[in-house]
PDB file of C-alpha atoms in Angstrom:
ATOM      1  CA  MET Y   1     151.423  17.992  99.063  1.00 53.00           C
ATOM      2  CA  SER Y   2     151.423  21.442  97.509  1.00 54.00           C
ATOM      3  CA  ALA Y   3     149.228  24.102  99.057  1.00 61.00           C
ATOM      4  CA  LEU Y   4     147.863  24.573  95.542  1.00 58.00           C
ATOM      5  CA  PHE Y   5     145.836  21.411  96.059  1.00 59.00           C
ATOM      6  CA  ASP Y   6     144.926  22.102  99.689  1.00 65.00           C
ATOM      7  CA  TYR Y   7     141.403  22.898 100.845  1.00 68.00           C
ATOM      8  CA  ASP Y   8     139.620  24.444 103.829  1.00 74.00           C
ATOM      9  CA  ASP Y   9     139.674  22.438 107.046  1.00 75.00           C
ATOM     10  CA  ASP Y  10     135.887  22.373 107.239  1.00 81.00           C
ATOM     11  CA  ARG Y  11     135.439  21.279 103.630  1.00 76.00           C
ATOM     12  CA  GLU Y  12     134.725  17.661 104.554  1.00 77.00           C
ATOM     13  CA  LEU Y  13     132.211  18.686 107.232  1.00 85.00           C
ATOM     14  CA  LYS Y  14     130.338  20.869 104.740  1.00 87.00           C
ATOM     15  CA  ASN Y  15     130.350  18.146 102.104  1.00 83.00           C
ATOM     16  CA  ALA Y  16     129.166  15.558 104.628  1.00 85.00           C
ATOM     17  CA  ALA Y  17     126.264  17.828 105.565  1.00 90.00           C
ATOM     18  CA  ARG Y  18     125.332  18.227 101.881  1.00 90.00           C
ATOM     19  CA  VAL Y  19     125.472  14.450 101.381  1.00 86.00           C
ATOM     20  CA  ARG Y  20     123.246  13.821 104.401  1.00 88.00           C
ATOM     21  CA  ALA Y  21     120.724  16.363 103.144  1.00 92.00           C
ATOM     22  CA  LEU Y  22     120.726  14.872  99.634  1.00 90.00           C
ATOM     23  CA  GLU Y  23     120.426  11.332 100.997  1.00 88.00           C
ATOM     24  CA  ALA Y  24     117.489  12.310 103.194  1.00 90.00           C
ATOM     25  CA  LEU Y  25     115.733  13.966 100.247  1.00 92.00           C
ATOM     26  CA  LEU Y  26     116.236  10.958  97.943  1.00 91.00           C
ATOM     27  CA  ILE Y  27     114.919   8.603 100.625  1.00 89.00           C
ATOM     28  CA  GLU Y  28     111.959  10.898 101.292  1.00 90.00           C
ATOM     29  CA  LYS Y  29     111.123  10.912  97.569  1.00 90.00           C
ATOM     30  CA  GLY Y  30     111.335   7.123  97.468  1.00 89.00           C
ATOM     31  CA  ILE Y  31     114.163   7.134  94.911  1.00 89.00           C
ATOM     32  CA  ILE Y  32     116.524   5.154  97.156  1.00 87.00           C
ATOM     33  CA  THR Y  33     116.381   3.489 100.557  1.00 88.00           C
ATOM     34  CA  SER Y  34     118.819   3.736 103.438  1.00 81.00           C
ATOM     35  CA  ASP Y  35     119.797   0.132 102.677  1.00 86.00           C
ATOM     36  CA  THR Y  36     120.896   1.237  99.197  1.00 84.00           C
ATOM     37  CA  VAL Y  37     123.282   3.793 100.616  1.00 81.00           C
ATOM     38  CA  ASP Y  38     124.641   1.386 103.231  1.00 82.00           C
ATOM     39  CA  LYS Y  39     125.247  -1.265 100.558  1.00 82.00           C
ATOM     40  CA  VAL Y  40     127.192   1.109  98.303  1.00 80.00           C
ATOM     41  CA  ILE Y  41     129.321   2.375 101.197  1.00 82.00           C
ATOM     42  CA  SER Y  42     130.010  -1.180 102.371  1.00 82.00           C
ATOM     43  CA  TYR Y  43     131.054  -2.194  98.861  1.00 79.00           C
ATOM     44  CA  PHE Y  44     133.644   0.556  98.632  1.00 80.00           C
ATOM     45  CA  GLU Y  45     134.889  -0.170 102.156  1.00 82.00           C
ATOM     46  CA  THR Y  46     135.281  -3.929 101.771  1.00 82.00           C
ATOM     47  CA  GLU Y  47     135.292  -5.045  98.141  1.00 81.00           C
ATOM     48  CA  MET Y  48     136.286  -2.281  95.754  1.00 83.00           C
ATOM     49  CA  GLY Y  49     139.202  -0.059  96.663  1.00 89.00           C
ATOM     50  CA  PRO Y  50     142.948   0.493  96.797  1.00 94.00           C
ATOM     51  CA  PHE Y  51     143.401  -2.689  98.836  1.00 95.00           C
ATOM     52  CA  ASN Y  52     142.789  -4.571  95.566  1.00 94.00           C
ATOM     53  CA  GLY Y  53     145.409  -2.554  93.722  1.00 96.00           C
ATOM     54  CA  ALA Y  54     147.882  -3.130  96.548  1.00 97.00           C
ATOM     55  CA  LYS Y  55     147.386  -6.890  96.209  1.00 97.00           C
ATOM     56  CA  LEU Y  56     148.035  -6.681  92.463  1.00 97.00           C
ATOM     57  CA  VAL Y  57     151.229  -4.701  92.982  1.00 98.00           C
ATOM     58  CA  ALA Y  58     152.496  -7.009  95.733  1.00 98.00           C
ATOM     59  CA  LYS Y  59     151.922 -10.061  93.564  1.00 97.00           C
ATOM     60  CA  ALA Y  60     153.672  -8.364  90.637  1.00 98.00           C
ATOM     61  CA  TRP Y  61     156.666  -7.644  92.892  1.00 98.00           C
ATOM     62  CA  VAL Y  62     157.141 -11.320  93.766  1.00 97.00           C
ATOM     63  CA  ASP Y  63     156.030 -12.927  90.494  1.00 97.00           C
ATOM     64  CA  PRO Y  64     157.760 -11.643  87.324  1.00 97.00           C
ATOM     65  CA  GLU Y  65     155.411 -13.548  85.022  1.00 98.00           C
ATOM     66  CA  PHE Y  66     152.392 -12.013  86.727  1.00 98.00           C
ATOM     67  CA  LYS Y  67     153.955  -8.556  86.427  1.00 97.00           C
ATOM     68  CA  LYS Y  68     154.494  -9.119  82.718  1.00 97.00           C
ATOM     69  CA  LEU Y  69     150.850 -10.137  82.322  1.00 97.00           C
ATOM     70  CA  LEU Y  70     149.668  -7.194  84.434  1.00 96.00           C
ATOM     71  CA  VAL Y  71     151.316  -4.622  82.170  1.00 97.00           C
ATOM     72  CA  THR Y  72     150.554  -6.378  78.877  1.00 96.00           C
ATOM     73  CA  ASN Y  73     147.046  -7.657  79.571  1.00 94.00           C
ATOM     74  CA  THR Y  74     145.761  -6.048  82.749  1.00 93.00           C
ATOM     75  CA  PRO Y  75     142.237  -7.563  82.664  1.00 89.00           C
ATOM     76  CA  ALA Y  76     143.695 -11.073  82.311  1.00 91.00           C
ATOM     77  CA  ALA Y  77     145.954 -10.517  85.316  1.00 93.00           C
ATOM     78  CA  ILE Y  78     143.092  -9.153  87.405  1.00 91.00           C
ATOM     79  CA  ALA Y  79     140.977 -12.179  86.443  1.00 89.00           C
ATOM     80  CA  LYS Y  80     143.579 -14.400  88.111  1.00 92.00           C
ATOM     81  CA  MET Y  81     142.995 -12.722  91.463  1.00 91.00           C
ATOM     82  CA  ASP Y  82     140.389 -13.746  93.997  1.00 86.00           C
ATOM     83  CA  PHE Y  83     138.529 -10.484  93.675  1.00 84.00           C
ATOM     84  CA  PRO Y  84     134.752 -10.002  94.083  1.00 75.00           C
ATOM     85  CA  GLN Y  85     132.455 -10.324  91.111  1.00 70.00           C
ATOM     86  CA  GLY Y  86     131.861  -7.181  89.122  1.00 61.00           C
ATOM     87  CA  MET Y  87     135.455  -5.973  89.108  1.00 61.00           C
ATOM     88  CA  ALA Y  88     135.306  -5.567  85.337  1.00 57.00           C
ATOM     89  CA  GLY Y  89     132.376  -3.173  85.659  1.00 57.00           C
ATOM     90  CA  ALA Y  90     131.901   0.041  87.596  1.00 57.00           C
ATOM     91  CA  GLU Y  91     134.700   2.027  85.959  1.00 61.00           C
ATOM     92  CA  GLY Y  92     136.909  -1.055  85.590  1.00 63.00           C
ATOM     93  CA  GLU Y  93     136.027  -2.117  82.077  1.00 68.00           C
ATOM     94  CA  HIS Y  94     139.260  -0.946  80.468  1.00 85.00           C
ATOM     95  CA  MET Y  95     142.014  -0.752  83.070  1.00 91.00           C
ATOM     96  CA  ARG Y  96     145.702  -0.667  82.114  1.00 94.00           C
ATOM     97  CA  ALA Y  97     148.783  -0.854  84.335  1.00 96.00           C
ATOM     98  CA  VAL Y  98     152.143   0.806  83.694  1.00 98.00           C
ATOM     99  CA  GLU Y  99     155.327  -0.085  85.552  1.00 98.00           C
ATOM    100  CA  ASN Y 100     157.742   2.288  87.218  1.00 98.00           C
ATOM    101  CA  THR Y 101     161.392   1.394  86.707  1.00 97.00           C
ATOM    102  CA  PRO Y 102     164.698   3.092  87.575  1.00 97.00           C
ATOM    103  CA  GLN Y 103     164.535   4.687  84.109  1.00 98.00           C
ATOM    104  CA  VAL Y 104     160.829   5.560  83.848  1.00 98.00           C
ATOM    105  CA  HIS Y 105     158.363   7.123  86.285  1.00 98.00           C
ATOM    106  CA  ASN Y 106     154.659   7.160  85.420  1.00 98.00           C
ATOM    107  CA  ILE Y 107     151.888   9.434  86.663  1.00 98.00           C
ATOM    108  CA  ILE Y 108     148.167   9.159  85.948  1.00 97.00           C
ATOM    109  CA  ILE Y 109     145.780  12.040  85.437  1.00 96.00           C
ATOM    110  CA  CYS Y 110     142.438  12.727  83.808  1.00 94.00           C
ATOM    111  CA  THR Y 111     142.397  15.987  81.906  1.00 93.00           C
ATOM    112  CA  LEU Y 112     138.720  15.589  81.022  1.00 88.00           C
ATOM    113  CA  CYS Y 113     137.219  15.098  84.481  1.00 84.00           C
ATOM    114  CA  SER Y 114     138.037  12.364  87.015  1.00 84.00           C
ATOM    115  CA  CYS Y 115     138.220   9.033  85.139  1.00 88.00           C
ATOM    116  CA  TYR Y 116     139.775   6.599  87.591  1.00 89.00           C
ATOM    117  CA  PRO Y 117     140.065   2.804  88.001  1.00 89.00           C
ATOM    118  CA  TRP Y 118     137.627   2.382  90.885  1.00 87.00           C
ATOM    119  CA  PRO Y 119     138.029  -1.418  91.333  1.00 88.00           C
ATOM    120  CA  VAL Y 120     141.737  -1.120  92.130  1.00 90.00           C
ATOM    121  CA  LEU Y 121     142.083   2.414  93.483  1.00 92.00           C
ATOM    122  CA  GLY Y 122     138.656   3.175  94.964  1.00 88.00           C
ATOM    123  CA  LEU Y 123     137.240   6.663  94.596  1.00 87.00           C
ATOM    124  CA  PRO Y 124     139.578   9.466  93.468  1.00 90.00           C
ATOM    125  CA  PRO Y 125     140.822  12.003  96.006  1.00 89.00           C
ATOM    126  CA  TYR Y 126     139.634  15.591  95.851  1.00 85.00           C
ATOM    127  CA  TRP Y 127     142.840  16.976  94.394  1.00 89.00           C
ATOM    128  CA  TYR Y 128     142.768  14.514  91.458  1.00 92.00           C
ATOM    129  CA  LYS Y 129     139.738  16.411  90.147  1.00 90.00           C
ATOM    130  CA  ASP Y 130     141.255  19.818  90.810  1.00 89.00           C
ATOM    131  CA  PRO Y 131     141.620  21.772  87.529  1.00 90.00           C
ATOM    132  CA  SER Y 132     144.991  23.055  88.667  1.00 91.00           C
ATOM    133  CA  PHE Y 133     146.341  19.539  89.196  1.00 92.00           C
ATOM    134  CA  ARG Y 134     144.870  18.250  85.940  1.00 93.00           C
ATOM    135  CA  ALA Y 135     146.361  21.085  83.903  1.00 93.00           C
ATOM    136  CA  ARG Y 136     149.741  21.352  85.595  1.00 94.00           C
ATOM    137  CA  ALA Y 137     150.388  17.601  85.785  1.00 95.00           C
ATOM    138  CA  ALA Y 138     149.976  17.440  82.018  1.00 95.00           C
ATOM    139  CA  ARG Y 139     152.047  20.566  81.361  1.00 96.00           C
ATOM    140  CA  GLU Y 140     154.812  20.252  83.961  1.00 97.00           C
ATOM    141  CA  PRO Y 141     154.630  16.786  85.561  1.00 97.00           C
ATOM    142  CA  ARG Y 142     158.134  16.872  86.998  1.00 97.00           C
ATOM    143  CA  ALA Y 143     157.401  20.077  88.914  1.00 96.00           C
ATOM    144  CA  VAL Y 144     154.101  18.725  90.222  1.00 96.00           C
ATOM    145  CA  LEU Y 145     155.749  15.494  91.314  1.00 97.00           C
ATOM    146  CA  LYS Y 146     158.347  17.489  93.217  1.00 96.00           C
ATOM    147  CA  GLU Y 147     155.572  19.305  95.074  1.00 94.00           C
ATOM    148  CA  PHE Y 148     154.203  15.904  96.100  1.00 95.00           C
ATOM    149  CA  GLY Y 149     157.647  14.962  97.399  1.00 95.00           C
ATOM    150  CA  VAL Y 150     158.695  12.834  94.425  1.00 97.00           C
ATOM    151  CA  GLU Y 151     162.075  14.105  93.296  1.00 95.00           C
ATOM    152  CA  LEU Y 152     163.519  12.337  90.276  1.00 96.00           C
ATOM    153  CA  ASP Y 153     166.942  12.429  88.703  1.00 96.00           C
ATOM    154  CA  ASP Y 154     167.110  14.336  85.419  1.00 95.00           C
ATOM    155  CA  ASP Y 155     167.764  11.142  83.470  1.00 97.00           C
ATOM    156  CA  VAL Y 156     164.520   9.543  84.645  1.00 97.00           C
ATOM    157  CA  GLU Y 157     161.846   9.800  81.966  1.00 98.00           C
ATOM    158  CA  VAL Y 158     158.437  10.976  83.209  1.00 98.00           C
ATOM    159  CA  ARG Y 159     155.429   9.587  81.370  1.00 98.00           C
ATOM    160  CA  VAL Y 160     151.928  11.028  81.852  1.00 98.00           C
ATOM    161  CA  TRP Y 161     148.929   8.785  81.218  1.00 97.00           C
ATOM    162  CA  ASP Y 162     145.599  10.501  80.641  1.00 96.00           C
ATOM    163  CA  SER Y 163     142.707   8.309  81.775  1.00 93.00           C
ATOM    164  CA  SER Y 164     139.420   8.394  79.921  1.00 89.00           C
ATOM    165  CA  ALA Y 165     136.247   6.382  79.558  1.00 82.00           C
ATOM    166  CA  GLN Y 166     138.181   4.120  77.185  1.00 85.00           C
ATOM    167  CA  ILE Y 167     141.268   3.433  79.358  1.00 91.00           C
ATOM    168  CA  ARG Y 168     141.766   3.916  83.082  1.00 92.00           C
ATOM    169  CA  TRP Y 169     145.412   3.781  84.107  1.00 95.00           C
ATOM    170  CA  PHE Y 170     147.189   2.851  87.313  1.00 96.00           C
ATOM    171  CA  VAL Y 171     150.853   2.544  88.236  1.00 98.00           C
ATOM    172  CA  VAL Y 172     152.867  -0.415  89.471  1.00 98.00           C
ATOM    173  CA  PRO Y 173     155.415   1.392  91.681  1.00 98.00           C
ATOM    174  CA  GLN Y 174     158.948   0.153  92.182  1.00 98.00           C
ATOM    175  CA  ARG Y 175     159.453  -2.335  94.985  1.00 98.00           C
ATOM    176  CA  PRO Y 176     161.232  -0.656  97.909  1.00 97.00           C
ATOM    177  CA  SER Y 177     164.654  -1.900  98.898  1.00 95.00           C
ATOM    178  CA  GLY Y 178     164.920  -3.932 102.071  1.00 95.00           C
ATOM    179  CA  THR Y 179     161.732  -5.865 101.387  1.00 96.00           C
ATOM    180  CA  GLU Y 180     163.368  -9.132 100.434  1.00 93.00           C
ATOM    181  CA  GLY Y 181     161.671 -12.026 102.185  1.00 92.00           C
ATOM    182  CA  MET Y 182     158.467 -10.135 102.940  1.00 97.00           C
ATOM    183  CA  THR Y 183     155.162 -11.857 102.228  1.00 97.00           C
ATOM    184  CA  GLU Y 184     152.688 -10.537  99.667  1.00 96.00           C
ATOM    185  CA  GLU Y 185     150.452  -9.369 102.491  1.00 96.00           C
ATOM    186  CA  GLU Y 186     153.319  -7.494 104.103  1.00 97.00           C
ATOM    187  CA  LEU Y 187     154.310  -5.980 100.763  1.00 98.00           C
ATOM    188  CA  ALA Y 188     150.741  -4.905 100.026  1.00 97.00           C
ATOM    189  CA  SER Y 189     150.753  -2.833 103.217  1.00 97.00           C
ATOM    190  CA  LEU Y 190     153.502  -0.675 101.662  1.00 98.00           C
ATOM    191  CA  VAL Y 191     151.430   0.228  98.592  1.00 98.00           C
ATOM    192  CA  THR Y 192     149.361   3.402  98.891  1.00 97.00           C
ATOM    193  CA  PRO Y 193     146.783   4.798  96.454  1.00 96.00           C
ATOM    194  CA  GLU Y 194     149.157   7.700  95.841  1.00 96.00           C
ATOM    195  CA  ALA Y 195     151.938   5.287  94.835  1.00 97.00           C
ATOM    196  CA  MET Y 196     149.559   3.662  92.346  1.00 98.00           C
ATOM    197  CA  MET Y 197     148.801   7.120  90.938  1.00 97.00           C
ATOM    198  CA  GLY Y 198     152.487   7.900  90.571  1.00 97.00           C
ATOM    199  CA  VAL Y 199     152.528  10.867  92.961  1.00 97.00           C
ATOM    200  CA  ALA Y 200     154.393   8.946  95.660  1.00 97.00           C
ATOM    201  CA  PHE Y 201     156.823   6.102  96.061  1.00 97.00           C
ATOM    202  CA  ALA Y 202     155.833   2.872  97.744  1.00 97.00           C
ATOM    203  CA  GLN Y 203     156.496   3.131 101.462  1.00 95.00           C
ATOM    204  CA  ALA Y 204     159.725   1.837 102.953  1.00 92.00           C
ATOM    205  CA  PRO Y 205     159.357  -1.053 105.426  1.00 90.00           C
TER     206      PRO Y 205
END
């Protein structure tokens, strides 16, 4: 990843300390309880996150009809999955999937703030909210992709999808070669959040 989107090594420690202080204050004021915090963290660790998106992509790779439904009617495709209740809420009301092909590569951004499809990608990484990334990815996506290690031939069209409160985009990356015969579970392990944002390829087996 480009140093432009890097951050200080102790950034996470400082942020964790701020979160602990804020949590303690909210509990002290009686606004939340420690159980509330634990429940939210558990939800993002076990029920809502990129593991859901990886399952969608893996199923799309092995089932052409499902892939067609996923990119034409994303909510209907998601409804076919055995996902937890509430997937249509919490930033997932209007999700749309776009498919990478040998001719087209997609990348998602949010030029307004950090709109992101939480139910299938979890919480956005720090750099997704970075003003430099948001501006440059819209202005020069091919250069930004190269900095992430995604080098594309000149004849590959790059499409940028700007998420908002109305539509939250994610990418169905291309299936890696050499994965014939792999199970959906095995295929899902190759799908990273970055690949579903368009800033990486799916991992090779």
